[in-house]
Structure formats: structure tokens, C-alpha cells
Amino acid sequence: MADGSSKPNVLICGGVNTYSRALAAFLVPLEGEPLVSHLRIVDKYSVAPATTYLGAEFPKVLAKPEVDYKQANLTVPSIVQSIFNPPEGKGPYDYVFDLTGEVRHDRTEMILINTTCNVARMLGQEAAKRKVKAYVRVTLPFYETTSKGTHDEKDDPKPDGTIGTWWHETLRMLAAIEDLNLVILRVGFVYGPYVEFGDITSAITVGSVYGYLKKPMKSVWSPGKNPTNTLHVEDLAGAAWASATWMASLGRKEADSLAGESIIFHNEKSKVSQVEGMPPHDSKLVAPLFNLVDDSNSTLLSVGQTVTSFFGTTFDFFNLGERTLYKFMDDAVEDINEHHVGGWTQMIQNSNPPIPNTPLSAYMDKYALEKHIVALSNTKIKEVIGYKLKRPQFNHDGIKDIVDKWKEEGNWPIL
Ligand SMILES: *[C@@H]1O[C@H](CO)[C@@H](O)[C@H](O)[C@H]1NC(C)=O
Ligand SMILES: *[C@@H]1O[C@H](CO)[C@@H](O)[C@H](O)[C@H]1NC(C)=O
């Protein structure tokens, strides 16, 4: 905005492997007016040639005159500082969207600290130094919420495993940066066009295999509520933008008073002295925090039923005997995958036109097969920020849109 235009300059960090591409397409749409004056996206991937899946849309976004892509290693402090220097003739960055963080579940604590906590902490510190007007951190559903309770932002869900512990610790580190105009969005299970990452994408791919094989898709978990609240990636983008404009008009202090929540310690006390930048366990840390999920109240069962009915089959549960057999997860992973990986391969081989290569896989890893309970209320973001969901329901229309786009770009079998 410093360059005289009324539109902000925006920096997106990380997330090219998850949701940054959709956010970029929202900020600089292929058709219509961009919301930003200038957009820079920074991540470790190369985009030309692509070293990760980009989808058919993103390269067109990158070709827009407003958009600049930088391949950079954000674990290096001097690089973090340099990416905040805008291109010549552009004013400083007004908004930063932080979608950094390691999303793989098989990473060690050390890697998580280096690539999740440290990266975000350095970005947050630099953003505060540069007086960025809004810093929106997207945190993924690496939590185990309870099935009971209000599920609002006052609930204290338990970080799930090592990955959850350090993603949560990242929020404490960011909250501790006093002058950072921070908003935290705690999202549900995100799905949408060109999103090849995540459990819902897996469910769609695997569901199609069972439809193809004309067999019911079965869950290892007993029928129960098992909430797995969902979010369309367009709403992640829309709400991230709404949060940034909300914060920019308020500043951190005012935003804390309107929407601040305690970010509670969920780590080992001994780590505080070992991990650089980790706030003491008894620090009272407060930051504006919003849950972000759709209105579907999605559960394992509802997602399973929506997906399988789309592909013309049904969703079912293993019986008690079968479930007992699968008590030992590691064996179960290979066993269960055998059933559908072969089916997906058949589908790919029978596709006309042929599919030489697809980023989609019917392989479900241990995490995808484990039970996850993520129930979040979305009332607060609607009331405080006034955000209106564009895709409130997880339904057949949403799945059709995703599958059609994968077909169009040659990543989904046409049979
Ligand atoms: C990023 O920088 C760190 C620290 O210098 C280094 O250990 C790591 O290998 C680099 N990563 C890449 C992908 O170059
Ligand atoms: C993490 O960062 C520390 C400090 O820069 C370095 O010594 C260590 O090798 C890194 N470890 C990994 C697994 O990246």
C-alpha cells in the first residue's frame, strides 16, 4: 500500500505442497481483478521445472504480472530476512500468510523443530520488525479433540503426537512475539481442487477404487461419532484473507482483546532450555485464534458415505473380529493397502487416454488409517470476523468438481 495503490502487497510463505496454490489463485484469480497489488510466494520447491505437484491452475497464476515466485530455504535466517525485501518499485509487504511447516508424520522431533518451529519463529520475528499489518498462521488439524464439549476456541485439544506437539509449540512461539499482528487459523481436514495432500483426498481416491471394484469401502474403526470436520480450500483462502483485513484494521492489542485465546503449554518442561526461542512453560501466551471448518459437522461415517455414494458404492465397517485382527497397526497398513492399491493401478492402466504419471495414490499411510477426532466449532470466526463460508457443505458437487479437474489435467483415470 506504500506504493500509493489501495491494494496490499502480500507474501505467502510455504504451503505450495498444501494450500498456498489455492490461496494464490484466490488473491490473483485467473479471471477478474486481483485483490493484491503484488504477491510473492516463497517455498523450497522449484516451479520451473516443477519439483512438486502444482496442478493445472497454479502455473497460470504464476504467469500473472502481479505474481513473483521465489525458491528459497527458509531455515536460513539471512534468507528469511531477504524475502521481506520487495521487488524494486514495490512497497513493503502488508500481509504475510504463513503456511510453512512439515506435514509428514514420519519426521523426527529435530526436523520438526528446525523446519516448523524455527522457520515460523524467524518469519514472525522478521514480520514484527517490518511492522507487517497482518500475519496469518494456518495450523493444521494435528490435534485430538474430545467428542464432547463445545469445541470452541476455549477448549484445549491435545496436540496429536510429535507433529502435533511441535506445530502447537510453533503457535506459542508466534504468540510470544508481542508486536506481531498475528491471527491463528486452526483448520479442519482441507480438501478441494488441485489439493493432492491429506486424508480427504485419500478418501476420494480410495473411494473411487471401491466403486470401480464394486465393493463396499470398510473402515477399521467401529461406527461411532468420530468427527473429522472438513474445510474447502476456497474457504481456507477466503477466511485467511478476511482475517488479514480484520487484523490490519485493529492491530494485535485490540485483536487480542476481541479474540485472544490462551495458547496453553503442551510440551515437556525440559524442552524449554533445549529449544531455541521456546517460551517458558508458565508464560501466559495469548493470541487471536479462530477455528475454521465448514458447516457439515463431518465425521468418518459422513465423509465415507458421501465419497462412496458418489462412486456408486457403500461405506461399511469391519466387524469386531476383523477389527481385532487389525489391532497391530503396522501389519494392518500393508494388509489394507493391498486391497486398494492394486485396484487403483488397474484403473490407471485402463485409462483412455493413458495416464503416464499421477500424484494421486490409493496408498493410505499409518496416519491416514489411525483414528482422528477433530471437532471444531466455527461460530467464532463467523461472529467476530463476519466470515461467510462459500462451500459450507462437503457434498457430491464438491467431489465432482475435484475429480473433473483431475481428469482435465490428466491425473485421474478416464474409464
Ligand atoms: C536448508 O538450509 C539448511 C541449513 O543451512 C540445510 O541444512 C538444508 O540442507 C537446506 N535445505 C535445502 C533443501 O537445501
Ligand atoms: C537442526 O538445526 C540444528 C541447528 O542449526 C542443526 O545442528 C541440526 O543438524 C539440524 N537437524 C536437522 C535434523 O535438520
CSV table of C-alpha atoms and ligand atoms in Angstrom, one decimal:
chain,number,residue,atom,x,y,z
A,1,MET,CA,0.0,0.0,0.0
A,2,ALA,CA,3.0,2.2,0.4
A,3,ASP,CA,3.3,2.5,-3.4
A,4,GLY,CA,0.1,4.5,-3.5
A,5,SER,CA,-2.3,1.9,-4.7
A,6,SER,CA,-5.1,0.8,-2.4
A,7,LYS,CA,-4.3,-2.9,-2.6
A,8,PRO,CA,-1.9,-4.6,-0.3
A,9,ASN,CA,1.4,-6.3,-1.1
A,10,VAL,CA,1.3,-9.9,0.1
A,11,LEU,CA,3.8,-12.6,1.0
A,12,ILE,CA,2.8,-16.2,1.1
A,13,CYS,CA,5.4,-18.5,2.8
A,14,GLY,CA,5.4,-22.2,2.4
A,15,GLY,CA,2.5,-24.5,1.6
A,16,VAL,CA,3.0,-25.0,-2.1
A,17,ASN,CA,2.6,-28.7,-1.3
A,18,THR,CA,-0.7,-28.0,0.6
A,19,TYR,CA,-2.8,-24.9,0.2
A,20,SER,CA,-0.7,-21.9,-0.9
A,21,ARG,CA,-1.6,-22.5,-4.6
A,22,ALA,CA,-5.3,-22.2,-3.8
A,23,LEU,CA,-4.6,-19.1,-1.7
A,24,ALA,CA,-2.6,-17.5,-4.5
A,25,ALA,CA,-5.4,-18.3,-7.1
A,26,PHE,CA,-7.8,-16.6,-4.7
A,27,LEU,CA,-5.6,-13.5,-4.4
A,28,VAL,CA,-4.8,-13.3,-8.1
A,29,PRO,CA,-7.6,-15.0,-9.9
A,30,LEU,CA,-7.2,-16.1,-13.5
A,31,GLU,CA,-10.4,-14.2,-14.4
A,32,GLY,CA,-11.1,-10.9,-12.7
A,33,GLU,CA,-9.4,-8.3,-10.5
A,34,PRO,CA,-6.6,-9.3,-8.2
A,35,LEU,CA,-7.1,-8.5,-4.5
A,36,VAL,CA,-3.4,-7.5,-4.2
A,37,SER,CA,-1.0,-5.1,-5.8
A,38,HIS,CA,1.8,-7.6,-5.6
A,39,LEU,CA,2.1,-11.2,-4.5
A,40,ARG,CA,5.3,-13.1,-3.7
A,41,ILE,CA,5.2,-16.8,-2.9
A,42,VAL,CA,8.2,-18.4,-1.3
A,43,ASP,CA,8.9,-22.1,-0.8
A,44,LYS,CA,11.6,-24.7,-1.1
A,45,TYR,CA,10.2,-26.1,-4.3
A,46,SER,CA,11.3,-25.2,-7.8
A,47,VAL,CA,8.3,-24.4,-10.0
A,48,ALA,CA,10.0,-24.4,-13.4
A,49,PRO,CA,10.8,-27.2,-13.7
A,50,ALA,CA,8.4,-28.3,-11.0
A,51,THR,CA,9.8,-30.4,-8.2
A,52,THR,CA,6.3,-31.0,-6.7
A,53,TYR,CA,2.8,-31.3,-8.0
A,54,LEU,CA,1.5,-27.9,-9.0
A,55,GLY,CA,-1.9,-28.6,-10.6
A,56,ALA,CA,-3.0,-27.1,-13.9
A,57,GLU,CA,-4.0,-23.7,-12.5
A,58,PHE,CA,-1.0,-22.5,-10.5
A,59,PRO,CA,1.5,-22.1,-13.3
A,60,LYS,CA,-1.1,-19.7,-14.9
A,61,VAL,CA,-1.3,-17.7,-11.6
A,62,LEU,CA,2.5,-17.6,-11.5
A,63,ALA,CA,2.5,-16.1,-15.0
A,64,LYS,CA,0.4,-13.1,-13.9
A,65,PRO,CA,2.3,-9.8,-13.8
A,66,GLU,CA,1.4,-9.3,-10.1
A,67,VAL,CA,3.0,-12.6,-9.0
A,68,ASP,CA,6.6,-13.4,-8.1
A,69,TYR,CA,7.8,-16.8,-7.0
A,70,LYS,CA,11.0,-17.4,-5.1
A,71,GLN,CA,12.5,-20.7,-4.4
A,72,ALA,CA,14.2,-20.3,-1.1
A,73,ASN,CA,15.4,-22.2,2.0
A,74,LEU,CA,13.5,-20.6,4.9
A,75,THR,CA,15.5,-22.4,7.5
A,76,VAL,CA,18.4,-19.9,6.8
A,77,PRO,CA,18.0,-16.7,8.8
A,78,SER,CA,19.6,-14.4,6.2
A,79,ILE,CA,17.2,-15.8,3.5
A,80,VAL,CA,14.2,-15.2,5.8
A,81,GLN,CA,15.2,-11.5,6.1
A,82,SER,CA,15.8,-11.1,2.4
A,83,ILE,CA,12.4,-12.4,1.2
A,84,PHE,CA,10.8,-9.4,3.0
A,85,ASN,CA,12.6,-7.0,0.7
A,86,PRO,CA,10.0,-6.3,-2.0
A,87,PRO,CA,11.0,-6.1,-5.7
A,88,GLU,CA,12.1,-2.7,-6.9
A,89,GLY,CA,9.3,-0.2,-7.1
A,90,LYS,CA,7.1,-2.1,-4.7
A,91,GLY,CA,6.2,-1.0,-1.2
A,92,PRO,CA,6.8,-3.2,1.8
A,93,TYR,CA,4.7,-6.3,2.4
A,94,ASP,CA,1.4,-5.6,4.2
A,95,TYR,CA,0.2,-9.1,4.8
A,96,VAL,CA,2.0,-12.4,5.4
A,97,PHE,CA,0.4,-15.7,5.1
A,98,ASP,CA,2.4,-18.4,6.9
A,99,LEU,CA,1.7,-21.8,5.6
A,100,THR,CA,5.1,-23.2,6.5
A,101,GLY,CA,5.6,-26.4,8.5
A,102,GLU,CA,6.5,-30.0,8.0
A,103,VAL,CA,3.3,-32.1,7.2
A,104,ARG,CA,4.9,-35.5,7.1
A,105,HIS,CA,4.2,-37.7,10.1
A,106,ASP,CA,7.3,-39.7,9.9
A,107,ARG,CA,9.7,-36.8,10.7
A,108,THR,CA,11.8,-36.7,13.8
A,109,GLU,CA,11.4,-34.1,16.6
A,110,MET,CA,14.6,-32.4,15.5
A,111,ILE,CA,13.4,-32.0,11.9
A,112,LEU,CA,10.0,-30.6,13.2
A,113,ILE,CA,11.8,-28.1,15.4
A,114,ASN,CA,14.1,-26.9,12.6
A,115,THR,CA,11.5,-26.8,9.8
A,116,THR,CA,8.3,-26.0,11.6
A,117,CYS,CA,9.1,-24.0,14.8
A,118,ASN,CA,12.2,-22.2,13.8
A,119,VAL,CA,11.0,-21.2,10.3
A,120,ALA,CA,7.8,-19.7,11.6
A,121,ARG,CA,9.5,-18.0,14.6
A,122,MET,CA,12.1,-16.4,12.2
A,123,LEU,CA,9.3,-15.3,9.9
A,124,GLY,CA,7.2,-13.9,12.7
A,125,GLN,CA,10.2,-12.0,14.2
A,126,GLU,CA,11.0,-10.5,10.8
A,127,ALA,CA,7.4,-9.7,10.1
A,128,ALA,CA,7.1,-7.9,13.5
A,129,LYS,CA,10.3,-6.0,12.8
A,130,ARG,CA,8.9,-4.9,9.5
A,131,LYS,CA,5.6,-3.9,11.1
A,132,VAL,CA,3.6,-6.2,8.8
A,133,LYS,CA,-0.1,-5.3,9.3
A,134,ALA,CA,-1.3,-8.9,9.4
A,135,TYR,CA,0.4,-12.2,9.9
A,136,VAL,CA,-1.9,-15.2,9.4
A,137,ARG,CA,-0.6,-18.5,10.6
A,138,VAL,CA,-2.5,-21.6,9.3
A,139,THR,CA,-2.3,-24.5,11.7
A,140,LEU,CA,-3.4,-28.0,10.6
A,141,PRO,CA,-5.6,-30.4,12.5
A,142,PHE,CA,-2.8,-32.2,14.3
A,143,TYR,CA,-5.0,-32.3,17.4
A,144,GLU,CA,-7.2,-34.8,19.1
A,145,THR,CA,-10.3,-33.0,20.3
A,146,THR,CA,-12.8,-34.6,22.6
A,147,SER,CA,-16.1,-35.9,21.3
A,148,LYS,CA,-17.9,-34.0,23.9
A,149,GLY,CA,-17.6,-30.3,24.9
A,150,THR,CA,-18.3,-27.1,23.0
A,151,HIS,CA,-15.4,-27.5,20.5
A,152,ASP,CA,-15.0,-23.7,20.6
A,153,GLU,CA,-11.6,-21.9,20.9
A,154,LYS,CA,-11.7,-22.2,24.7
A,155,ASP,CA,-11.5,-26.0,24.5
A,156,ASP,CA,-8.0,-27.3,25.0
A,157,PRO,CA,-7.5,-30.0,22.4
A,158,LYS,CA,-4.5,-32.3,22.8
A,159,PRO,CA,-1.7,-32.0,20.2
A,160,ASP,CA,-1.5,-35.3,18.3
A,161,GLY,CA,1.9,-36.9,18.6
A,162,THR,CA,5.3,-35.4,17.8
A,163,ILE,CA,4.0,-33.5,14.8
A,164,GLY,CA,1.1,-32.0,16.8
A,165,THR,CA,3.3,-31.1,19.8
A,166,TRP,CA,5.7,-29.0,17.6
A,167,TRP,CA,3.0,-27.5,15.4
A,168,HIS,CA,1.3,-26.4,18.7
A,169,GLU,CA,4.6,-25.1,20.1
A,170,THR,CA,5.0,-23.0,17.0
A,171,LEU,CA,1.8,-21.2,17.9
A,172,ARG,CA,3.3,-20.4,21.4
A,173,MET,CA,6.4,-19.1,19.8
A,174,LEU,CA,4.5,-16.8,17.5
A,175,ALA,CA,2.1,-15.7,20.2
A,176,ALA,CA,5.1,-14.7,22.3
A,177,ILE,CA,6.2,-12.1,19.7
A,178,GLU,CA,4.5,-9.1,21.2
A,179,ASP,CA,4.4,-6.8,18.2
A,180,LEU,CA,3.4,-9.4,15.7
A,181,ASN,CA,-0.1,-8.8,14.2
A,182,LEU,CA,-0.8,-12.4,14.4
A,183,VAL,CA,-4.0,-14.3,13.6
A,184,ILE,CA,-4.1,-18.1,14.0
A,185,LEU,CA,-6.5,-20.2,11.9
A,186,ARG,CA,-6.9,-23.7,13.2
A,187,VAL,CA,-8.3,-25.5,10.2
A,188,GLY,CA,-10.1,-28.9,9.8
A,189,PHE,CA,-9.4,-31.5,7.1
A,190,VAL,CA,-8.9,-29.5,4.0
A,191,TYR,CA,-10.0,-30.7,0.5
A,192,GLY,CA,-10.5,-29.1,-2.8
A,193,PRO,CA,-9.4,-28.9,-6.5
A,194,TYR,CA,-5.7,-29.5,-7.0
A,195,VAL,CA,-5.2,-30.5,-3.3
A,196,GLU,CA,-3.4,-33.8,-3.6
A,197,PHE,CA,-2.4,-33.7,0.1
A,198,GLY,CA,-4.4,-35.0,3.0
A,199,ASP,CA,-6.9,-37.5,4.3
A,200,ILE,CA,-10.0,-36.4,2.4
A,201,THR,CA,-8.0,-36.6,-0.9
A,202,SER,CA,-7.0,-40.1,0.1
A,203,ALA,CA,-10.6,-41.0,0.9
A,204,ILE,CA,-11.8,-39.8,-2.5
A,205,THR,CA,-9.1,-41.8,-4.3
A,206,VAL,CA,-9.7,-44.9,-2.3
A,207,GLY,CA,-13.5,-44.5,-2.6
A,208,SER,CA,-13.2,-44.5,-6.3
A,209,VAL,CA,-11.3,-47.8,-6.2
A,210,TYR,CA,-14.1,-49.5,-4.2
A,211,GLY,CA,-16.6,-48.0,-6.7
A,212,TYR,CA,-14.6,-49.5,-9.5
A,213,LEU,CA,-14.3,-52.8,-7.8
A,214,LYS,CA,-18.0,-52.7,-6.9
A,215,LYS,CA,-17.2,-53.5,-3.2
A,216,PRO,CA,-18.0,-51.6,0.0
A,217,MET,CA,-15.3,-49.5,1.4
A,218,LYS,CA,-14.7,-50.5,5.0
A,219,SER,CA,-13.3,-48.6,8.0
A,220,VAL,CA,-11.1,-50.2,10.6
A,221,TRP,CA,-12.8,-48.1,13.2
A,222,SER,CA,-16.1,-49.0,14.8
A,223,PRO,CA,-19.1,-47.0,13.9
A,224,GLY,CA,-19.2,-44.0,16.2
A,225,LYS,CA,-19.2,-40.3,16.0
A,226,ASN,CA,-15.6,-39.8,15.2
A,227,PRO,CA,-15.8,-36.2,14.0
A,228,THR,CA,-13.4,-35.3,11.2
A,229,ASN,CA,-14.6,-31.8,10.4
A,230,THR,CA,-13.8,-30.6,6.9
A,231,LEU,CA,-13.0,-27.4,5.1
A,232,HIS,CA,-13.0,-26.5,1.4
A,233,VAL,CA,-9.7,-24.9,0.3
A,234,GLU,CA,-11.5,-21.9,-1.1
A,235,ASP,CA,-12.8,-21.2,2.4
A,236,LEU,CA,-9.3,-21.5,3.8
A,237,ALA,CA,-8.2,-18.9,1.2
A,238,GLY,CA,-11.3,-16.7,1.8
A,239,ALA,CA,-11.1,-16.8,5.6
A,240,ALA,CA,-7.3,-16.2,5.6
A,241,TRP,CA,-7.9,-13.0,3.5
A,242,ALA,CA,-10.8,-11.9,5.8
A,243,SER,CA,-8.6,-12.5,8.9
A,244,ALA,CA,-5.8,-10.4,7.4
A,245,THR,CA,-8.0,-7.4,6.6
A,246,TRP,CA,-9.7,-7.8,10.0
A,247,MET,CA,-6.3,-7.7,11.8
A,248,ALA,CA,-4.9,-4.9,9.6
A,249,SER,CA,-7.7,-2.6,10.8
A,250,LEU,CA,-7.1,-3.4,14.5
A,251,GLY,CA,-3.6,-4.3,15.4
A,252,ARG,CA,-2.6,-7.1,17.8
A,253,LYS,CA,-3.6,-5.5,21.1
A,254,GLU,CA,-7.2,-4.8,20.0
A,255,ALA,CA,-7.4,-8.1,18.3
A,256,ASP,CA,-6.3,-9.9,21.4
A,257,SER,CA,-8.9,-8.2,23.4
A,258,LEU,CA,-11.6,-9.2,20.9
A,259,ALA,CA,-10.4,-12.7,20.0
A,260,GLY,CA,-7.4,-13.6,22.1
A,261,GLU,CA,-7.2,-17.1,23.5
A,262,SER,CA,-4.6,-18.7,25.8
A,263,ILE,CA,-2.2,-20.9,23.9
A,264,ILE,CA,-1.6,-23.5,26.5
A,265,PHE,CA,1.6,-25.4,27.2
A,266,HIS,CA,1.6,-28.9,25.8
A,267,ASN,CA,5.2,-30.0,25.9
A,268,GLU,CA,7.8,-31.3,28.2
A,269,LYS,CA,9.2,-28.6,30.6
A,270,SER,CA,12.7,-29.9,30.0
A,271,LYS,CA,12.5,-28.8,26.3
A,272,VAL,CA,12.3,-25.1,27.2
A,273,SER,CA,16.0,-24.9,27.9
A,274,GLN,CA,16.9,-27.1,24.9
A,275,VAL,CA,14.9,-25.5,22.1
A,276,GLU,CA,15.9,-22.0,21.0
A,277,GLY,CA,13.1,-19.5,21.2
A,278,MET,CA,10.7,-21.7,23.2
A,279,PRO,CA,8.8,-19.6,25.7
A,280,PRO,CA,8.8,-20.8,29.4
A,281,HIS,CA,6.1,-23.3,30.3
A,282,ASP,CA,4.4,-20.9,32.6
A,283,SER,CA,4.3,-18.0,30.1
A,284,LYS,CA,0.8,-16.7,29.7
A,285,LEU,CA,0.5,-16.5,25.9
A,286,VAL,CA,-2.5,-15.1,24.2
A,287,ALA,CA,-3.2,-14.7,20.5
A,288,PRO,CA,-6.3,-14.2,18.3
A,289,LEU,CA,-7.3,-17.8,17.4
A,290,PHE,CA,-10.1,-19.0,15.2
A,291,ASN,CA,-11.3,-22.4,14.3
A,292,LEU,CA,-12.0,-22.8,10.6
A,293,VAL,CA,-14.2,-25.7,9.4
A,294,ASP,CA,-17.3,-25.9,7.2
A,295,ASP,CA,-20.9,-26.5,8.4
A,296,SER,CA,-21.0,-30.2,7.6
A,297,ASN,CA,-20.1,-31.5,11.0
A,298,SER,CA,-18.2,-34.1,9.0
A,299,THR,CA,-17.5,-37.5,10.7
A,300,LEU,CA,-15.6,-40.5,9.5
A,301,LEU,CA,-19.0,-42.0,8.6
A,302,SER,CA,-20.4,-39.0,6.8
A,303,VAL,CA,-17.3,-38.4,4.7
A,304,GLY,CA,-17.2,-42.2,4.0
A,305,GLN,CA,-20.8,-42.2,2.9
A,306,THR,CA,-20.5,-39.0,0.8
A,307,VAL,CA,-17.5,-40.3,-1.0
A,308,THR,CA,-18.6,-43.9,-1.6
A,309,SER,CA,-22.1,-42.9,-2.7
A,310,PHE,CA,-20.5,-40.6,-5.3
A,311,PHE,CA,-18.6,-43.5,-6.7
A,312,GLY,CA,-21.7,-45.8,-6.6
A,313,THR,CA,-20.7,-48.0,-3.6
A,314,THR,CA,-21.3,-48.1,0.1
A,315,PHE,CA,-19.4,-47.4,3.3
A,316,ASP,CA,-19.2,-50.1,5.9
A,317,PHE,CA,-17.2,-51.1,9.0
A,318,PHE,CA,-15.2,-54.2,9.6
A,319,ASN,CA,-16.8,-56.5,12.2
A,320,LEU,CA,-15.3,-57.0,15.6
A,321,GLY,CA,-13.2,-60.0,14.6
A,322,GLU,CA,-11.7,-58.2,11.7
A,323,ARG,CA,-11.0,-55.1,13.9
A,324,THR,CA,-9.3,-57.3,16.5
A,325,LEU,CA,-7.1,-58.6,13.7
A,326,TYR,CA,-6.1,-55.0,12.9
A,327,LYS,CA,-5.1,-54.1,16.4
A,328,PHE,CA,-1.5,-54.1,15.3
A,329,MET,CA,-1.5,-51.1,13.1
A,330,ASP,CA,1.8,-51.7,11.2
A,331,ASP,CA,0.6,-55.0,9.8
A,332,ALA,CA,-2.8,-53.6,9.1
A,333,VAL,CA,-1.3,-50.8,7.0
A,334,GLU,CA,0.2,-53.2,4.4
A,335,ASP,CA,-2.8,-55.5,4.5
A,336,ILE,CA,-5.4,-52.9,3.9
A,337,ASN,CA,-3.4,-51.2,1.2
A,338,GLU,CA,-3.0,-54.4,-0.7
A,339,HIS,CA,-6.8,-54.3,-1.3
A,340,HIS,CA,-7.0,-50.9,-3.0
A,341,VAL,CA,-3.5,-50.0,-4.3
A,342,GLY,CA,-3.9,-52.8,-6.9
A,343,GLY,CA,-7.3,-51.5,-7.9
A,344,TRP,CA,-6.0,-48.0,-8.4
A,345,THR,CA,-3.1,-49.4,-10.5
A,346,GLN,CA,-5.7,-51.2,-12.7
A,347,MET,CA,-7.7,-48.1,-13.1
A,348,ILE,CA,-4.7,-46.1,-14.1
A,349,GLN,CA,-3.6,-48.8,-16.6
A,350,ASN,CA,-7.1,-49.0,-18.2
A,351,SER,CA,-7.5,-45.2,-18.6
A,352,ASN,CA,-8.1,-43.9,-22.0
A,353,PRO,CA,-6.3,-41.6,-22.7
A,354,PRO,CA,-3.4,-43.2,-20.8
A,355,ILE,CA,-2.0,-41.7,-17.6
A,356,PRO,CA,1.8,-41.8,-17.6
A,357,ASN,CA,2.1,-40.3,-14.1
A,358,THR,CA,-0.2,-39.1,-11.4
A,359,PRO,CA,0.5,-37.5,-8.0
A,360,LEU,CA,-2.6,-39.3,-6.7
A,361,SER,CA,-2.2,-42.5,-4.8
A,362,ALA,CA,-4.5,-45.0,-3.2
A,363,TYR,CA,-1.9,-45.8,-0.5
A,364,MET,CA,-3.0,-44.9,2.9
A,365,ASP,CA,-0.3,-44.4,5.5
A,366,LYS,CA,-0.4,-45.2,9.1
A,367,TYR,CA,-1.7,-41.7,10.0
A,368,ALA,CA,-4.5,-41.9,7.5
A,369,LEU,CA,-5.6,-45.2,8.9
A,370,GLU,CA,-5.4,-44.1,12.5
A,371,LYS,CA,-8.4,-42.8,14.3
A,372,HIS,CA,-8.6,-39.0,14.4
A,373,ILE,CA,-11.2,-36.9,16.2
A,374,VAL,CA,-11.3,-33.3,15.2
A,375,ALA,CA,-14.4,-31.5,16.1
A,376,LEU,CA,-14.2,-27.7,15.9
A,377,SER,CA,-16.9,-25.1,16.2
A,378,ASN,CA,-16.8,-22.4,13.5
A,379,THR,CA,-19.1,-19.9,15.3
A,380,LYS,CA,-16.4,-17.5,16.4
A,381,ILE,CA,-15.0,-16.6,13.0
A,382,LYS,CA,-18.5,-16.1,11.7
A,383,GLU,CA,-19.4,-13.8,14.6
A,384,VAL,CA,-16.2,-11.9,15.2
A,385,ILE,CA,-14.8,-11.5,11.7
A,386,GLY,CA,-18.1,-12.0,9.9
A,387,TYR,CA,-16.8,-14.6,7.6
A,388,LYS,CA,-19.4,-16.4,5.4
A,389,LEU,CA,-18.5,-19.8,4.1
A,390,LYS,CA,-18.6,-20.2,0.3
A,391,ARG,CA,-18.6,-24.0,0.5
A,392,PRO,CA,-20.4,-24.8,3.7
A,393,GLN,CA,-21.1,-28.5,2.8
A,394,PHE,CA,-18.9,-31.4,1.9
A,395,ASN,CA,-21.0,-33.0,-0.8
A,396,HIS,CA,-21.1,-34.6,-4.3
A,397,ASP,CA,-20.8,-31.3,-6.1
A,398,GLY,CA,-17.5,-30.6,-4.3
A,399,ILE,CA,-16.2,-34.1,-5.1
A,400,LYS,CA,-17.3,-33.9,-8.8
A,401,ASP,CA,-15.5,-30.5,-9.2
A,402,ILE,CA,-12.3,-32.0,-7.8
A,403,VAL,CA,-12.4,-35.2,-9.9
A,404,ASP,CA,-13.4,-33.3,-13.1
A,405,LYS,CA,-10.3,-31.0,-12.7
A,406,TRP,CA,-8.0,-34.0,-12.2
A,407,LYS,CA,-9.5,-35.7,-15.3
A,408,GLU,CA,-9.0,-32.5,-17.2
A,409,GLU,CA,-5.3,-32.3,-16.3
A,410,GLY,CA,-4.7,-36.0,-17.0
A,411,ASN,CA,-4.2,-37.2,-13.4
A,412,TRP,CA,-7.4,-39.2,-12.9
A,413,PRO,CA,-8.3,-42.3,-14.9
A,414,ILE,CA,-11.0,-42.0,-17.6
A,415,LEU,CA,-12.6,-45.4,-17.9
B,1,LIG,C1,18.4,-25.5,4.0
B,1,LIG,O1,19.4,-25.0,4.9
B,1,LIG,C2,19.8,-25.8,5.9
B,1,LIG,C3,20.7,-25.1,6.9
B,1,LIG,O2,21.7,-24.5,6.2
B,1,LIG,C4,20.4,-27.1,5.4
B,1,LIG,O3,20.8,-28.0,6.4
B,1,LIG,C5,19.4,-27.8,4.4
B,1,LIG,O4,20.0,-28.9,3.8
B,1,LIG,C6,18.9,-26.8,3.4
B,1,LIG,N1,17.9,-27.4,2.6
B,1,LIG,C7,17.9,-27.5,1.3
B,1,LIG,C8,16.7,-28.1,0.7
B,1,LIG,O5,18.8,-27.0,0.6
B,2,LIG,C1,18.6,-28.7,13.1
B,2,LIG,O1,19.3,-27.5,13.3
B,2,LIG,C2,20.4,-27.6,14.1
B,2,LIG,C3,20.9,-26.1,14.4
B,2,LIG,O2,21.0,-25.4,13.3
B,2,LIG,C4,21.5,-28.4,13.4
B,2,LIG,O3,22.6,-28.5,14.2
B,2,LIG,C5,20.9,-29.8,13.2
B,2,LIG,O4,21.8,-30.6,12.4
B,2,LIG,C6,19.6,-29.7,12.4
B,2,LIG,N1,19.0,-31.0,12.4
B,2,LIG,C7,18.2,-31.5,11.4
B,2,LIG,C8,17.7,-32.9,11.5
B,2,LIG,O5,17.9,-30.8,10.5
